Every structure is written in structure tokens, then in C-alpha cells.
Amino acid sequence: MKKALVIGASGGIGAAIAQELDTRGFAVTGLSRSVDGLDVTDAQSVARIMSALDGPFEVVFVAVGTLAAGGTPEKTLAAIDPARMLDVYAVNAVGPALILAQLERLLPKDAPSFVGVLSARVGSIGDNKMGGWYSYRASKAAANQIIHGAAIELGRKCKQAAVVALHPGTVETAFTKNYKGHKMVPAPEAARNLCHVLLGLTPAESGAFFDYSGEAVPW
């Protein structure tokens, strides 16, 4: 049986991804802070917990993130709180980087594999026409760069890997409960969409940024 690893499996999207992959026949291993004590902002925590895993995993999905680290997204530059901005960056950019740094050992070297990392369209610099949300936008833009670089590095040893950033749309979770004005989709539907896109990719598309429909998102 093929194996899948979901980081952030206790969150709304992560739990739905784990369930969707299970439905698709994968043996799913889920990791989260609340259940396993995985602190993605702590390199020692990530290394300790992930070093205990036995691969290879044909699918890895990184579903960690924070909108504003307990605050609210900034509408103006004057609203930026430096400490909170660093907290958002630590979860949304440093966290995925530390996870990706552990994957070379866990991915198959001679078979297809698929690595999806949750990003967000608001992290697109080219698509930003409204401004605001500085910490979240900047952290997701940084994550996109990290994912792109990781795709290049991992591709040297895991030549059949597809490593991508994924925009899920606005999903009905605790993460978005106060976020109004956008059409939302239930988490199971978002998970089906994301898995359909991810599992349909080829190594030639590694390092790209896609939305839930499979359309490329501008950097």
C-alpha cells in the first residue's frame, strides 16, 4: 500500500486531506502540534519527530498555517506589529522550510512522489491589487520562494517528485470563521480538489504554484 504523510493533520484542511487520501487508498500518517507535539517553528522538534518516520511516502501534504498569529490581518502599514509579523512568518514560511528539509530521506528515489504545501493566492505579488494583509501576504510569498527552491533541490535526488505550492480557495474552517465576503467551500470538497490537482502533476510541473482547479497562480 502506498503511504501518505500529512503535516497539520488536526486542522480543518489537514484533517480533510488525511481523510481524502485514506479514501483514495493511501496508508496515512498524520502529524500535528496538538496530537504529536510537532512545533513546525522549532527545528529540533521537527527533526526529532520526523526522524522517527519510516518512508518512503508517495504523498506528503503540508497543511500548516496561521492567518495572523492570534491577531487580525493588517489593513495598513501602521497596523503592523513586529512581533506578531515574525510569529506569522515563523509558522507560514519557516515551518514549511523545516518540514521540506526533512523530505529527501522520506521520498522515493526511483518512483513518482507528490509534495503539496498550502499557500494562498494573497501571497501572489503579481495578483495583489488590494494591498493590506502585510504579514500574511509576505509570509506566503516567502513560502512560495522556499517551495520553489525546495523543488529544485529535492528534484536532484528524487527525480520523479512534484513539489508545489497550492491555493485551496476559501475553505470553511476555524481558520476562516471570521473571514466574510468570499465564497467558501467545505473542507472535504477543498481536499478533493487539492488531491485531484496534486496527484495529477508530473515532475515537469514541480516548483509551480497552482490553485484548487489546477490553474497556475502568478508569483
Short mmCIF file of C-alpha atoms in Angstrom, two decimals:
data_model
loop_
_atom_site.label_atom_id
_atom_site.label_comp_id
_atom_site.label_asym_id
_atom_site.label_seq_id
_atom_site.Cartn_x
_atom_site.Cartn_y
_atom_site.Cartn_z
CA MET A 1 0.00 0.00 0.00
CA LYS A 2 1.26 3.48 -0.86
CA LYS A 3 1.87 5.83 2.02
CA ALA A 4 0.96 9.46 2.64
CA LEU A 5 2.14 11.93 5.27
CA VAL A 6 0.01 14.89 6.33
CA ILE A 7 1.58 17.63 8.44
CA GLY A 8 -1.04 19.64 10.28
CA ALA A 9 -3.49 16.75 10.27
CA SER A 10 -5.57 18.08 13.16
CA GLY A 11 -6.53 21.30 11.34
CA GLY A 12 -9.60 21.75 9.19
CA ILE A 13 -7.91 21.32 5.82
CA GLY A 14 -5.28 18.89 7.09
CA ALA A 15 -7.87 16.55 8.59
CA ALA A 16 -9.89 16.63 5.37
CA ILE A 17 -6.77 15.93 3.29
CA ALA A 18 -5.92 12.96 5.51
CA GLN A 19 -9.44 11.58 5.10
CA GLU A 20 -9.39 12.11 1.33
CA LEU A 21 -6.07 10.33 0.95
CA ASP A 22 -7.34 7.48 3.10
CA THR A 23 -10.37 7.22 0.82
CA ARG A 24 -8.02 7.06 -2.16
CA GLY A 25 -6.29 4.04 -0.68
CA PHE A 26 -3.21 5.53 0.97
CA ALA A 27 -1.95 4.48 4.39
CA VAL A 28 -1.98 7.91 6.02
CA THR A 29 0.31 9.13 8.79
CA GLY A 30 -0.83 12.38 10.33
CA LEU A 31 1.27 14.72 12.47
CA SER A 32 0.19 17.83 14.33
CA ARG A 33 1.11 20.00 17.25
CA SER A 34 -1.99 19.20 19.28
CA VAL A 35 -1.65 15.41 18.97
CA ASP A 36 2.06 14.77 18.43
CA GLY A 37 3.73 17.87 19.88
CA LEU A 38 5.13 18.86 16.48
CA ASP A 39 6.18 22.52 16.61
CA VAL A 40 6.97 23.37 13.00
CA THR A 41 8.77 26.55 14.06
CA ASP A 42 11.29 24.56 16.14
CA ALA A 43 13.99 22.78 14.13
CA GLN A 44 14.71 20.28 16.93
CA SER A 45 11.04 19.37 17.26
CA VAL A 46 10.70 18.84 13.52
CA ALA A 47 13.91 16.79 13.28
CA ARG A 48 13.07 14.64 16.31
CA ILE A 49 9.55 13.74 15.24
CA MET A 50 10.19 13.33 11.53
CA SER A 51 13.36 11.29 12.06
CA ALA A 52 11.18 8.61 13.65
CA LEU A 53 9.14 8.18 10.45
CA ASP A 54 9.69 5.29 8.08
CA GLY A 55 9.29 6.12 4.40
CA PRO A 56 9.04 6.19 1.62
CA PHE A 57 5.94 8.37 1.38
CA GLU A 58 4.49 8.74 -2.10
CA VAL A 59 2.48 11.78 -0.96
CA VAL A 60 3.38 14.49 1.54
CA PHE A 61 0.98 17.33 2.28
CA VAL A 62 2.00 20.27 4.46
CA ALA A 63 -1.16 21.90 5.80
CA VAL A 64 0.16 24.24 8.49
CA GLY A 65 -0.53 27.94 8.68
CA THR A 66 -1.75 30.92 10.64
CA LEU A 67 -3.69 33.93 9.47
CA ALA A 68 -2.49 36.49 11.99
CA ALA A 69 -0.99 34.62 14.99
CA GLY A 70 -3.89 35.49 17.24
CA GLY A 71 -4.46 38.99 15.89
CA THR A 72 -6.17 40.27 12.76
CA PRO A 73 -4.70 40.87 9.30
CA GLU A 74 -3.32 44.40 8.96
CA LYS A 75 -5.17 46.82 6.69
CA THR A 76 -2.38 49.42 6.81
CA LEU A 77 1.38 49.55 7.27
CA ALA A 78 0.83 51.45 10.52
CA ALA A 79 -1.02 48.45 11.94
CA ILE A 80 1.98 46.11 11.67
CA ASP A 81 3.08 44.60 14.98
CA PRO A 82 6.69 43.43 14.51
CA ALA A 83 6.50 40.55 16.98
CA ARG A 84 3.25 39.23 15.52
CA MET A 85 4.60 39.61 12.00
CA LEU A 86 7.56 37.40 12.94
CA ASP A 87 5.20 34.85 14.50
CA VAL A 88 3.19 34.66 11.27
CA TYR A 89 6.38 34.28 9.24
CA ALA A 90 7.65 31.56 11.59
CA VAL A 91 4.57 29.38 11.05
CA ASN A 92 3.86 30.09 7.37
CA ALA A 93 7.40 30.21 5.95
CA VAL A 94 9.94 28.81 8.41
CA GLY A 95 7.66 25.90 9.30
CA PRO A 96 7.28 24.57 5.73
CA ALA A 97 11.02 25.11 5.17
CA LEU A 98 11.91 22.93 8.16
CA ILE A 99 9.48 20.22 7.02
CA LEU A 100 10.78 20.27 3.45
CA ALA A 101 14.34 19.97 4.77
CA GLN A 102 13.44 16.53 6.15
CA LEU A 103 11.89 15.10 3.00
CA GLU A 104 14.84 13.86 0.96
CA ARG A 105 15.10 10.78 3.20
CA LEU A 106 11.35 10.19 3.18
CA LEU A 107 10.56 10.41 -0.55
CA PRO A 108 11.11 7.54 -3.00
CA LYS A 109 14.21 7.96 -5.14
CA ASP A 110 13.02 5.96 -8.14
CA ALA A 111 9.23 6.32 -8.17
CA PRO A 112 6.74 9.20 -8.52
CA SER A 113 6.01 11.30 -5.45
CA PHE A 114 3.86 14.33 -4.77
CA VAL A 115 4.51 17.09 -2.23
CA GLY A 116 1.88 19.78 -1.73
CA VAL A 117 2.33 22.77 0.56
CA LEU A 118 -0.59 25.03 1.40
CA SER A 119 -0.03 28.54 0.14
CA ALA A 120 -2.57 31.27 -0.65
CA ARG A 121 -3.41 33.43 -3.62
CA VAL A 122 -2.91 36.52 -1.47
CA GLY A 123 0.77 35.53 -1.35
CA SER A 124 0.99 36.28 -5.06
CA ILE A 125 2.79 39.56 -5.69
CA GLY A 126 1.51 39.71 -9.26
CA ASP A 127 -2.10 39.18 -8.19
CA ASN A 128 -2.07 41.73 -5.35
CA LYS A 129 -4.42 44.55 -6.33
CA MET A 130 -5.80 45.49 -2.90
CA GLY A 131 -2.81 45.81 -0.55
CA GLY A 132 -3.10 45.17 3.17
CA TRP A 133 -2.70 41.83 4.97
CA TYR A 134 1.02 42.52 5.08
CA SER A 135 2.21 39.75 7.39
CA TYR A 136 0.11 37.01 5.82
CA ARG A 137 0.89 38.07 2.24
CA ALA A 138 4.61 38.39 2.93
CA SER A 139 4.82 35.06 4.75
CA LYS A 140 3.05 33.22 1.93
CA ALA A 141 5.22 34.93 -0.70
CA ALA A 142 8.26 33.76 1.26
CA ALA A 143 6.80 30.26 1.50
CA ASN A 144 6.33 30.21 -2.28
CA GLN A 145 10.01 31.01 -2.81
CA ILE A 146 11.01 28.30 -0.34
CA ILE A 147 8.79 25.73 -2.06
CA HIS A 148 10.20 26.64 -5.47
CA GLY A 149 13.76 26.28 -4.21
CA ALA A 150 12.97 23.03 -2.42
CA ALA A 151 11.52 21.60 -5.63
CA ILE A 152 14.84 22.22 -7.36
CA GLU A 153 16.91 20.75 -4.54
CA LEU A 154 14.73 17.69 -3.93
CA GLY A 155 14.50 17.07 -7.66
CA ARG A 156 18.22 16.37 -7.83
CA LYS A 157 17.84 13.19 -5.76
CA CYS A 158 14.13 12.42 -6.12
CA LYS A 159 13.84 12.89 -9.85
CA GLN A 160 10.19 11.88 -10.10
CA ALA A 161 8.99 14.24 -7.37
CA ALA A 162 6.47 17.01 -7.98
CA VAL A 163 6.78 19.66 -5.25
CA VAL A 164 4.27 22.51 -5.49
CA ALA A 165 2.53 25.36 -3.70
CA LEU A 166 -1.26 25.02 -3.60
CA HIS A 167 -4.00 27.60 -3.10
CA PRO A 168 -7.08 25.88 -1.63
CA GLY A 169 -9.62 28.66 -2.09
CA THR A 170 -11.50 29.97 0.93
CA VAL A 171 -12.34 26.91 2.99
CA GLU A 172 -14.91 26.63 5.79
CA THR A 173 -12.69 26.05 8.83
CA ALA A 174 -11.96 27.68 12.18
CA PHE A 175 -9.15 29.46 10.32
CA THR A 176 -11.70 31.45 8.24
CA LYS A 177 -14.67 31.69 10.60
CA ASN A 178 -14.37 35.49 10.82
CA TYR A 179 -13.44 35.95 7.17
CA LYS A 180 -16.51 37.16 5.29
CA GLY A 181 -17.18 38.29 1.75
CA HIS A 182 -15.82 35.33 -0.19
CA LYS A 183 -17.47 32.16 -1.42
CA MET A 184 -16.43 29.33 0.86
CA VAL A 185 -16.23 25.60 0.20
CA PRO A 186 -16.49 22.81 2.77
CA ALA A 187 -13.17 21.28 3.80
CA PRO A 188 -13.93 17.84 2.27
CA GLU A 189 -14.61 19.45 -1.11
CA ALA A 190 -11.42 21.50 -0.89
CA ALA A 191 -9.48 18.36 -0.02
CA ARG A 192 -10.87 16.50 -3.03
CA ASN A 193 -9.94 19.41 -5.30
CA LEU A 194 -6.40 19.71 -3.93
CA CYS A 195 -5.71 15.97 -4.07
CA HIS A 196 -7.03 15.82 -7.63
CA VAL A 197 -4.63 18.59 -8.66
CA LEU A 198 -1.64 17.29 -6.71
CA LEU A 199 -1.90 13.66 -7.80
CA GLY A 200 -2.27 14.67 -11.42
CA LEU A 201 1.05 16.52 -11.60
CA THR A 202 4.26 15.49 -13.31
CA PRO A 203 7.88 16.26 -12.38
CA ALA A 204 7.90 18.83 -15.19
CA GLU A 205 5.42 20.90 -13.14
CA SER A 206 7.45 20.72 -9.94
CA GLY A 207 8.19 24.08 -8.36
CA ALA A 208 4.99 25.73 -9.60
CA PHE A 209 2.04 27.38 -7.84
CA PHE A 210 -1.45 26.06 -8.58
CA ASP A 211 -4.95 26.76 -7.33
CA TYR A 212 -7.61 24.21 -6.42
CA SER A 213 -8.76 23.96 -10.05
CA GLY A 214 -5.28 23.27 -11.40
CA GLU A 215 -4.77 26.76 -12.81
CA ALA A 216 -1.33 28.33 -12.39
CA VAL A 217 -1.21 31.26 -9.96
CA PRO A 218 1.16 34.16 -10.77
CA TRP A 219 4.10 34.65 -8.47
#
